[in-house]
PDB file of C-alpha atoms in Angstrom:
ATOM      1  CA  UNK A   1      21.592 -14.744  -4.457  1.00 54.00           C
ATOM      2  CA  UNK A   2      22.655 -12.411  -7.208  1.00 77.00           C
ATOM      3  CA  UNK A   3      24.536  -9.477  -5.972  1.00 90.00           C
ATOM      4  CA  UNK A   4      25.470  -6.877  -8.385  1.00 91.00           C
ATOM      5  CA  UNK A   5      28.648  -4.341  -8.265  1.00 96.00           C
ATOM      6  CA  UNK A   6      28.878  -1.318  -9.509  1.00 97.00           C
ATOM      7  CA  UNK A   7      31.551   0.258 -11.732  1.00 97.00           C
ATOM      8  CA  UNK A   8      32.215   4.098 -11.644  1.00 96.00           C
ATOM      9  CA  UNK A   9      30.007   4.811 -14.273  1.00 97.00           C
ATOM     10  CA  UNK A  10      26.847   3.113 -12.614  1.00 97.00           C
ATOM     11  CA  UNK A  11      27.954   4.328  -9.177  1.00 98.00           C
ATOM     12  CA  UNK A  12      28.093   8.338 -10.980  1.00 98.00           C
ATOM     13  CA  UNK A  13      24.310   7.292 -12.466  1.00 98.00           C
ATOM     14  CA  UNK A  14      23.592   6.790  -9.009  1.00 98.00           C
ATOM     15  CA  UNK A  15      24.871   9.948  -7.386  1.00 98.00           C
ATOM     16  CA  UNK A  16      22.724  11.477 -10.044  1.00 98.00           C
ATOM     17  CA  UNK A  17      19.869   9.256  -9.223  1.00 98.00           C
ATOM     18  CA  UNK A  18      19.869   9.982  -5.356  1.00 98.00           C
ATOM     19  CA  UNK A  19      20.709  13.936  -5.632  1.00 98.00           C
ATOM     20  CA  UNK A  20      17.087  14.286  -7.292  1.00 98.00           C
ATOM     21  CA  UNK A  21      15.601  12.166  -4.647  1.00 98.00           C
ATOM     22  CA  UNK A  22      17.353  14.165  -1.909  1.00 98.00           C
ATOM     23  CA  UNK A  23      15.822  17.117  -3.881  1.00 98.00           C
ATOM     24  CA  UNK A  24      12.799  16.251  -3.852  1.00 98.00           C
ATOM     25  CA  UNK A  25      12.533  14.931  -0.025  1.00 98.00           C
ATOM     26  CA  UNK A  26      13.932  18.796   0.738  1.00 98.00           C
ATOM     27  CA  UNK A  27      11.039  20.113  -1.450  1.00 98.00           C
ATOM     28  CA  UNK A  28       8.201  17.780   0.227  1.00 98.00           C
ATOM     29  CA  UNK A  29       9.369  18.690   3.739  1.00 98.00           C
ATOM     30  CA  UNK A  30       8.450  22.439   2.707  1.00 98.00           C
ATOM     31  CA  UNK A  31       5.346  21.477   1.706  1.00 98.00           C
ATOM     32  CA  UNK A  32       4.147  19.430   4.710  1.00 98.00           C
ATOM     33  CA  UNK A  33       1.642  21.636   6.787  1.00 98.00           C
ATOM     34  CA  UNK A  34      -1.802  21.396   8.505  1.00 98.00           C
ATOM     35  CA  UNK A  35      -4.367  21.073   5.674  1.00 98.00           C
ATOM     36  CA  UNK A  36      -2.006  19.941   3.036  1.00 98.00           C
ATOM     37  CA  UNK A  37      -2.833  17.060   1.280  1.00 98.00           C
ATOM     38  CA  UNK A  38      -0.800  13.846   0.623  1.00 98.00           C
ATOM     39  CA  UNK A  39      -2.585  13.993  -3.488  1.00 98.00           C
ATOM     40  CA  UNK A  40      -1.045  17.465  -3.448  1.00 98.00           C
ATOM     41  CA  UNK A  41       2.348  16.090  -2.143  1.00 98.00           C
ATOM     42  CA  UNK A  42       2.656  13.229  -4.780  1.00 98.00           C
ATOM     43  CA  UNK A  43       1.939  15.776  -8.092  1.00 98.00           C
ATOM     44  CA  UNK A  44       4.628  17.886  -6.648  1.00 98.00           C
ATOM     45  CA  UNK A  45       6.992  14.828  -6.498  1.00 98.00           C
ATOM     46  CA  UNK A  46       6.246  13.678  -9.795  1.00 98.00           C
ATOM     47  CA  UNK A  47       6.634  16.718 -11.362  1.00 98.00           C
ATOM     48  CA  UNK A  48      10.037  17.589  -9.812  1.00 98.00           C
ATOM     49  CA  UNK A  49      11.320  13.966 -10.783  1.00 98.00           C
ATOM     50  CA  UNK A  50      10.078  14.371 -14.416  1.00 98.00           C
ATOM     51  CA  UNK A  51      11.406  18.196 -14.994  1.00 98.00           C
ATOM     52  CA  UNK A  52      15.391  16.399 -14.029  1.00 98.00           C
ATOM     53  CA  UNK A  53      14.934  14.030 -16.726  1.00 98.00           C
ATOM     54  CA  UNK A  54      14.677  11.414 -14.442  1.00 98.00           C
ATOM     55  CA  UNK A  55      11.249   8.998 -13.284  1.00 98.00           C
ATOM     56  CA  UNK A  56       9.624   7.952 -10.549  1.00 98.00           C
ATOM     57  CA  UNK A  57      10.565   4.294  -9.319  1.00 98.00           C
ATOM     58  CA  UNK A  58       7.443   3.550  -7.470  1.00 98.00           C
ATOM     59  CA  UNK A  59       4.407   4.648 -10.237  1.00 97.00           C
ATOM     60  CA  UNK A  60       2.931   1.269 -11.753  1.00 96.00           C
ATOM     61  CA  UNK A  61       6.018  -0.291  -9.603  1.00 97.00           C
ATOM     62  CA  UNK A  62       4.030  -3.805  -8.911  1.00 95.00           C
ATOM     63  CA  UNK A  63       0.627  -1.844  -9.717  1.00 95.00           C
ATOM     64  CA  UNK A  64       1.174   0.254  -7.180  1.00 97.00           C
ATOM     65  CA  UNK A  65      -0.641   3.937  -8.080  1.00 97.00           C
ATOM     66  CA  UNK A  66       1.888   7.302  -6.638  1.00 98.00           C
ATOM     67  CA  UNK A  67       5.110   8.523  -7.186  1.00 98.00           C
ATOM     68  CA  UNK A  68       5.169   8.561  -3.324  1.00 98.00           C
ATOM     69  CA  UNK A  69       4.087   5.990  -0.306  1.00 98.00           C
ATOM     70  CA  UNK A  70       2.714   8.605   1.890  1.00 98.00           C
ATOM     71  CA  UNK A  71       2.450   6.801   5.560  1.00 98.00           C
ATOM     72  CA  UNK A  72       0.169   8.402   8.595  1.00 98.00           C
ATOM     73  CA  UNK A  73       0.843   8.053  12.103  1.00 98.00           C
ATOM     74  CA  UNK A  74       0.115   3.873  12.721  1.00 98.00           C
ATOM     75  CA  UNK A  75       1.331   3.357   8.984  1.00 98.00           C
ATOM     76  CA  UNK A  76       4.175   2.043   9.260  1.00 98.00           C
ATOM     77  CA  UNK A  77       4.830   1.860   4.697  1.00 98.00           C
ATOM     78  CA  UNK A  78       3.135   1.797   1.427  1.00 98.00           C
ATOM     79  CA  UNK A  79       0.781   4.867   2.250  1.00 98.00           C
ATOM     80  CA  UNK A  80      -1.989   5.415  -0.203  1.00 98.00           C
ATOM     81  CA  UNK A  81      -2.105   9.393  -1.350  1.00 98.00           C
ATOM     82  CA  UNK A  82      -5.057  11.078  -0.497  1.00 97.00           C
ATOM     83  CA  UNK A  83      -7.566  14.475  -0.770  1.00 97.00           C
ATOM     84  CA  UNK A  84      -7.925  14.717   3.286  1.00 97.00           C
ATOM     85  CA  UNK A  85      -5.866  17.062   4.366  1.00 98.00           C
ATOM     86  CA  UNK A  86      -2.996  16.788   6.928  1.00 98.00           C
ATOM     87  CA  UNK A  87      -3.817  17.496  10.348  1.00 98.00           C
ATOM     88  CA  UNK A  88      -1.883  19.044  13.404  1.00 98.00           C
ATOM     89  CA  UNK A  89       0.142  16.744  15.162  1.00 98.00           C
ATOM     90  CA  UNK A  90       0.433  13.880  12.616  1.00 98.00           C
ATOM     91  CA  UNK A  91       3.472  12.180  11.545  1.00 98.00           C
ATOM     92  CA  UNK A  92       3.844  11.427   8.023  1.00 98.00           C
ATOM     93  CA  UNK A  93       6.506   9.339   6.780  1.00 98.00           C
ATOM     94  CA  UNK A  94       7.207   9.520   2.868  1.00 98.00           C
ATOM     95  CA  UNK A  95       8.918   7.249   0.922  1.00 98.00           C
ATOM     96  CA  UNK A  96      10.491   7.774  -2.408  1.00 98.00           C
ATOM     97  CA  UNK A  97      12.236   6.603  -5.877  1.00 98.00           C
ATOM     98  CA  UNK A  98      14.390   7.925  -8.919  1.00 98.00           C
ATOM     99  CA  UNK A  99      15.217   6.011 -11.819  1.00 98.00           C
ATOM    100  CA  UNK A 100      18.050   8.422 -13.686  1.00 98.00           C
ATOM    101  CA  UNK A 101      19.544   6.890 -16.819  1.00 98.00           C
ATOM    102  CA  UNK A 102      18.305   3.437 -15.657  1.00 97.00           C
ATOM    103  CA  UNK A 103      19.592   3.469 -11.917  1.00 98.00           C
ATOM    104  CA  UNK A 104      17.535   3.847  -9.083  1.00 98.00           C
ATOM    105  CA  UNK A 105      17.708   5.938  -6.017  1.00 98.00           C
ATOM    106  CA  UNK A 106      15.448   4.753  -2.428  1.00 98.00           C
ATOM    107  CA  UNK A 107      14.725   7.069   0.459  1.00 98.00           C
ATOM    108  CA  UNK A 108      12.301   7.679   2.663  1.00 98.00           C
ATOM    109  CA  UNK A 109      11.890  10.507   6.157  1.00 98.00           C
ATOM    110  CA  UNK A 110       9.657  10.778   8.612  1.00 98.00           C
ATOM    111  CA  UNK A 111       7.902  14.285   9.039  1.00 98.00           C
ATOM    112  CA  UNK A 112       6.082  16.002  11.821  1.00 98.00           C
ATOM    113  CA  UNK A 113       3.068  18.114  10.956  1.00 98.00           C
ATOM    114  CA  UNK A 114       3.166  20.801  12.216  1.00 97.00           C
ATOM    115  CA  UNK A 115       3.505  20.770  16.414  1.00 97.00           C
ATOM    116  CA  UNK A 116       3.843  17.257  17.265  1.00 98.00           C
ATOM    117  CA  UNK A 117       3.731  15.073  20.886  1.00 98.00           C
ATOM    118  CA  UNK A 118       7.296  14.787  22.178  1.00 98.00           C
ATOM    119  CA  UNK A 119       7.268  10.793  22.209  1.00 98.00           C
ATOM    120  CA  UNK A 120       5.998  11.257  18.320  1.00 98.00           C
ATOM    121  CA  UNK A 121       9.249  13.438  17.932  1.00 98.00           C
ATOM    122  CA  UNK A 122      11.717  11.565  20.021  1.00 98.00           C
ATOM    123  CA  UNK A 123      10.555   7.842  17.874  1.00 98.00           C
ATOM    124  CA  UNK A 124      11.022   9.967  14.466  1.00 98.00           C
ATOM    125  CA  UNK A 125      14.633  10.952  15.893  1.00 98.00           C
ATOM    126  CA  UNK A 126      15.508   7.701  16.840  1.00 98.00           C
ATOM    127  CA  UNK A 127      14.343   5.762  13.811  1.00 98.00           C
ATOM    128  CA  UNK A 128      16.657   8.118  12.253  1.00 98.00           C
ATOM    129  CA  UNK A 129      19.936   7.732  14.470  1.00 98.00           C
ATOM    130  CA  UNK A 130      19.401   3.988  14.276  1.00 98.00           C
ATOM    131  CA  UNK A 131      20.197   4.078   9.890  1.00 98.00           C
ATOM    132  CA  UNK A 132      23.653   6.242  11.375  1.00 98.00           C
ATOM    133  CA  UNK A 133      24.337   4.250  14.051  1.00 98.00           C
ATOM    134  CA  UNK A 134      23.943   0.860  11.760  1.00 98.00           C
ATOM    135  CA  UNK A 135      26.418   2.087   9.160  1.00 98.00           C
ATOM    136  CA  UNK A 136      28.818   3.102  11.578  1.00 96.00           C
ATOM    137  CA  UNK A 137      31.840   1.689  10.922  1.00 92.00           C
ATOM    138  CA  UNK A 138      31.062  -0.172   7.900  1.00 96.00           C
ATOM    139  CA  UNK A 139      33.169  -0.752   5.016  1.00 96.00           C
ATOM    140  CA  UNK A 140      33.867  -3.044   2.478  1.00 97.00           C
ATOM    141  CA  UNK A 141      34.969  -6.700   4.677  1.00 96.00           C
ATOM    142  CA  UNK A 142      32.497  -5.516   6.984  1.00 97.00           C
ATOM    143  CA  UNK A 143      29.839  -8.297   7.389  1.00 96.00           C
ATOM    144  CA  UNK A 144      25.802  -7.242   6.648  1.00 97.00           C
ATOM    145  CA  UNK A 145      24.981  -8.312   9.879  1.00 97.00           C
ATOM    146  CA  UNK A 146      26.830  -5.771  11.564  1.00 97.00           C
ATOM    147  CA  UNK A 147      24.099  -3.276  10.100  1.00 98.00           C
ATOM    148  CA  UNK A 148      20.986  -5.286  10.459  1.00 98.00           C
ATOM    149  CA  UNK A 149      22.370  -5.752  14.753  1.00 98.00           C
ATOM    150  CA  UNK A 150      23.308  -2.089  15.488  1.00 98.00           C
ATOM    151  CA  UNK A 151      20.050  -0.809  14.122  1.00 98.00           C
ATOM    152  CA  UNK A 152      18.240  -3.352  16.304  1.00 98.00           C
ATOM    153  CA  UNK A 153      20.049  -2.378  19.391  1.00 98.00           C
ATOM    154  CA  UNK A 154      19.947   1.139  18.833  1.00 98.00           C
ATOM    155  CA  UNK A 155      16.391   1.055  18.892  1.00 98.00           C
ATOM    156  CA  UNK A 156      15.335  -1.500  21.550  1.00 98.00           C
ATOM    157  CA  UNK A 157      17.747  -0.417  23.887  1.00 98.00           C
ATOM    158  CA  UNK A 158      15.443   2.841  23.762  1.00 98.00           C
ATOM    159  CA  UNK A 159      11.761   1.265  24.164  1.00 97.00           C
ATOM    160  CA  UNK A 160      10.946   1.272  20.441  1.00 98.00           C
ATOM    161  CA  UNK A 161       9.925  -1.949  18.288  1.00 98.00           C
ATOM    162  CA  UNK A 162      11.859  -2.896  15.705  1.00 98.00           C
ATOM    163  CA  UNK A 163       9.449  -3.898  12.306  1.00 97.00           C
ATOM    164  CA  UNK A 164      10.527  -7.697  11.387  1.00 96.00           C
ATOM    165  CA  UNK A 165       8.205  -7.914   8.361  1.00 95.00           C
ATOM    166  CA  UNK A 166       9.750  -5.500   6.076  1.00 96.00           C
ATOM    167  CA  UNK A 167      13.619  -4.777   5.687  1.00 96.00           C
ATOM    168  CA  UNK A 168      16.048  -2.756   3.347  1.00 97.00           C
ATOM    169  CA  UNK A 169      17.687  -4.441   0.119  1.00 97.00           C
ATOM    170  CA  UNK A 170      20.131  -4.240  -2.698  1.00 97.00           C
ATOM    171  CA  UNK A 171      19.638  -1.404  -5.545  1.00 97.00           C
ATOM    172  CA  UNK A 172      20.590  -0.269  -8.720  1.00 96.00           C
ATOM    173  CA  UNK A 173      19.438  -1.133 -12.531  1.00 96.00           C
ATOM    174  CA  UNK A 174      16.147  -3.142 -10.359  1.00 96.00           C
ATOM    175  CA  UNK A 175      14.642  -1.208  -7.310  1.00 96.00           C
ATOM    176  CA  UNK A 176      14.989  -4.365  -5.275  1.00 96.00           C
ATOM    177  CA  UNK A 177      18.034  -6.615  -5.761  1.00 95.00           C
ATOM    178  CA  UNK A 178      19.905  -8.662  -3.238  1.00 95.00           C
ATOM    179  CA  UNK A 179      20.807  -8.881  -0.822  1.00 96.00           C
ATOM    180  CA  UNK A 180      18.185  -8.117   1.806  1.00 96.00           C
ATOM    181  CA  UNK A 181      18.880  -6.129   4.861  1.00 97.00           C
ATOM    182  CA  UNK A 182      17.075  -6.852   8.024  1.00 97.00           C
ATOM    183  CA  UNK A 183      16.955  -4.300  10.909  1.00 97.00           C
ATOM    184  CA  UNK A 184      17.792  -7.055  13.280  1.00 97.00           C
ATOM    185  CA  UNK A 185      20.419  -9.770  13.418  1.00 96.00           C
ATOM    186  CA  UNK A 186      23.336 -11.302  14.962  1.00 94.00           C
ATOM    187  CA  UNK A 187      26.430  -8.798  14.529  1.00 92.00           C
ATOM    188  CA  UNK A 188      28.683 -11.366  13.279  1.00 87.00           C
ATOM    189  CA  UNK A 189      26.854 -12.530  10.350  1.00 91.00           C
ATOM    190  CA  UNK A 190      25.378 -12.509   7.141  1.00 93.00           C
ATOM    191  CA  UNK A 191      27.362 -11.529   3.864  1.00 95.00           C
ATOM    192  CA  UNK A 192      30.952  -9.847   3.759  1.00 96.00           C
ATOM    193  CA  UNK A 193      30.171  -6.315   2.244  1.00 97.00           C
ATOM    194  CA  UNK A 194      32.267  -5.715  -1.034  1.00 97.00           C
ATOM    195  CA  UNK A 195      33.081  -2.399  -2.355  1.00 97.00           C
ATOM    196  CA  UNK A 196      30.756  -1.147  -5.245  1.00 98.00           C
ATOM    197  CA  UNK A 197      27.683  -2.490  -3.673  1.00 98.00           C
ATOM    198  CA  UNK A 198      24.983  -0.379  -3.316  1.00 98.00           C
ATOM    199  CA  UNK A 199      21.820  -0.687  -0.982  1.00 98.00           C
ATOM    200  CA  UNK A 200      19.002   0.764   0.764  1.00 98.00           C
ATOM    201  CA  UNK A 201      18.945   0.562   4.389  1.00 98.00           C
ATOM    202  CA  UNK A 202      15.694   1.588   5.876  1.00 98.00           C
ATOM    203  CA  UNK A 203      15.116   1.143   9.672  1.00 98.00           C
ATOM    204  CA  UNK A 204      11.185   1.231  10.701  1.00 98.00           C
ATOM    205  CA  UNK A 205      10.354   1.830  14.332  1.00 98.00           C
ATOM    206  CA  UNK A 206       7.371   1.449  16.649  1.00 98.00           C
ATOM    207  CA  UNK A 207       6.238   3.995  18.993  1.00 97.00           C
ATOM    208  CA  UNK A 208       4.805   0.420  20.772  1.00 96.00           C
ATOM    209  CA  UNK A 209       4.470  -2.852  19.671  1.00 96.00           C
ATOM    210  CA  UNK A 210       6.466  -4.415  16.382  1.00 97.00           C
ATOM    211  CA  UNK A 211       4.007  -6.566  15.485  1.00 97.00           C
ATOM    212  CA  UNK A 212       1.801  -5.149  12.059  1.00 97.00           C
ATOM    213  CA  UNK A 213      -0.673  -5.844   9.699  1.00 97.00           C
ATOM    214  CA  UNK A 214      -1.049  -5.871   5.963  1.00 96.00           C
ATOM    215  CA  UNK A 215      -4.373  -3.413   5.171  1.00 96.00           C
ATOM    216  CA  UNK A 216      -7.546  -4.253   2.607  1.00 96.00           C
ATOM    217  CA  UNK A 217      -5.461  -2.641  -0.530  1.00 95.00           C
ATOM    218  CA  UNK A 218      -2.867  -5.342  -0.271  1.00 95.00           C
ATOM    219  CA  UNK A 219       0.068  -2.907   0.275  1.00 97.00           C
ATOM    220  CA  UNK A 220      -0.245  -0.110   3.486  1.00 97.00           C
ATOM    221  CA  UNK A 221       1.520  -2.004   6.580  1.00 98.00           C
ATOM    222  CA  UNK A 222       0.447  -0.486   9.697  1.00 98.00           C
ATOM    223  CA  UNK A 223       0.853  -1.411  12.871  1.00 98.00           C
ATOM    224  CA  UNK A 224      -1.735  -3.477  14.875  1.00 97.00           C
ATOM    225  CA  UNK A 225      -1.780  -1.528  18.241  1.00 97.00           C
ATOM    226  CA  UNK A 226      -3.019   1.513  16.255  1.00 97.00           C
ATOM    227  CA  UNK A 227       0.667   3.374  17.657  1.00 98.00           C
ATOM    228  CA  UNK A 228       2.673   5.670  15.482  1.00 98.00           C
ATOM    229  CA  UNK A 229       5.522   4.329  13.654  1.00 98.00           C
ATOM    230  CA  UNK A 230       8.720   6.109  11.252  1.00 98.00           C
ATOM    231  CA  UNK A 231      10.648   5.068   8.773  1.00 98.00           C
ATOM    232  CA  UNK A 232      14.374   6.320   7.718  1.00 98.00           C
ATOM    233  CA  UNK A 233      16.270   5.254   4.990  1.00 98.00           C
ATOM    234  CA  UNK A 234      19.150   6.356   2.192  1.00 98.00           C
ATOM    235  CA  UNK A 235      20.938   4.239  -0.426  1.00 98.00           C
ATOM    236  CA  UNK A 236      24.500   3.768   0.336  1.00 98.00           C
ATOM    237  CA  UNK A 237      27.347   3.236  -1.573  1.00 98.00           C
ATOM    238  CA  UNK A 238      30.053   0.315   0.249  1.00 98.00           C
ATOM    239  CA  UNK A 239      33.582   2.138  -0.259  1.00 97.00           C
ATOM    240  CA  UNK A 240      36.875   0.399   0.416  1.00 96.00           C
ATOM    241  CA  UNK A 241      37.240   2.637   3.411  1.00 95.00           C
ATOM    242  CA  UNK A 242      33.851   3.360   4.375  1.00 97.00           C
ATOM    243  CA  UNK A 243      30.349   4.107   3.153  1.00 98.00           C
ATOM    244  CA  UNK A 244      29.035   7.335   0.934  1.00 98.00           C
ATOM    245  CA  UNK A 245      25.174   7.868   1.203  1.00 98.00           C
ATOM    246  CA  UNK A 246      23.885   8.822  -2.043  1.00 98.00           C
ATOM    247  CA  UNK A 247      20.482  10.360  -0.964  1.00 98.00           C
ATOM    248  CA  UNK A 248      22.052  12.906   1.367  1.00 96.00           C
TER     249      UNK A 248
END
């Protein structure tokens, strides 16, 4: 395992990195509406991440085609864009990369369309709460464990399945460095946190079962009982007295 720290430099390349991501999150969510399209959603994203002098992460990332993953309802990540518009009542979760200056940025939000089902609501609030409650507390010393339990706890406690297949990771000069970061684990385990490290953390919840399924393009994930699913994550910053989230 190859775990990189950053200096203050990288770490301000990174604040710049995740600002434009959080910018242009706050600039999709606008745009989300019945009869919107998830084609129309990516252009905007790209063209918001080129005009800060900054690029996408994900575009020809591994082959893969968007500037976003744009996720419906039972996808769980790894959305293909589209020309069928949005409907009322579906989730959509969108996931998202910078590179500024050669450091990357990773987020990714759940959104309702329009007037969504209360259960659809209440899983998209808790997949969200779960990335707070797992960084509660955390600091550098802290172990990654500590994360990868609270999220899992958080979410089964409340009925929800917790995706096993797919986890959170390391970031900076790559979009995926070590170490990985389940969203389930033992609390007293895995690496001691150091300050400087940066990573994504990226809880995925399931409105039923966990269990998923990889689709014909080789890269949307969605779940196999056809039940809605959301995804939350921000790359955070280990501090010596805490943790700063850089896509907030």
């Amino acid at each position: 395992m190859s775990i990189t720290i950053k200096n203050s430099e990288q770490i301000e390349k990174m604040r710049k990195s995740g600002k434009i991501l959080k910018q242009t999150l706050d600039l999709l969510e606008k745009s989300i509406y019945p009869g919107q399209t998830t084609q129309r959603l990516n252009d905007l994203a790209y063209d918001y991440i080129i005009s800060q002098g900054a690029t996408p992460s994900f575009l020809n990332y591994e082959r893969f085609p968007y500037t976003i993953c744009a996720s419906l309802n039972a996808q769980v990540v790894h959305g293909f864009c589209s020309n069928v518009p949005l409907k009322e009542g579906d989730i959509i979760s969108i996931d998202c990369g910078v590179i500024y200056e050669g450091y990357h940025s990773d987020a990714a939000r759940t959104f309702p369309v329009g007037n969504i089902s209360i259960k659809n609501s209440n899983l998209i609030e808790a997949t969200k709460q779960s990335f707070f409650e797992g960084i509660k507390d955390i600091k550098a010393g802290s172990r990654l464990g500590h994360i990868s339990h609270k999220i899992q706890v958080y979410l089964e406690s409340r009925g929800y399945g917790v995706v096993r297949e797919l986890c959170g990771h390391g970031v900076g000069t790559h979009l995926h460095e070590d170490p990985l970061v389940p969203n389930y684990g033992k609390y007293n385990s895995g690496i001691v946190l150091q300050e400087g490290m940066t990573l994504a953390i990226e809880p995925m919840a399931t409105l039923g079962r966990r269990d998923v399924y990889l689709e014909d393009n080789d890269w949307t994930v969605t779940t196999q009982d056809g039940l809605p699913s959301a995804h939350y994550e921000n790359t955070i910053l280990i501090t010596k007295d805490g943790v700063e989230i850089l896509t907030l």
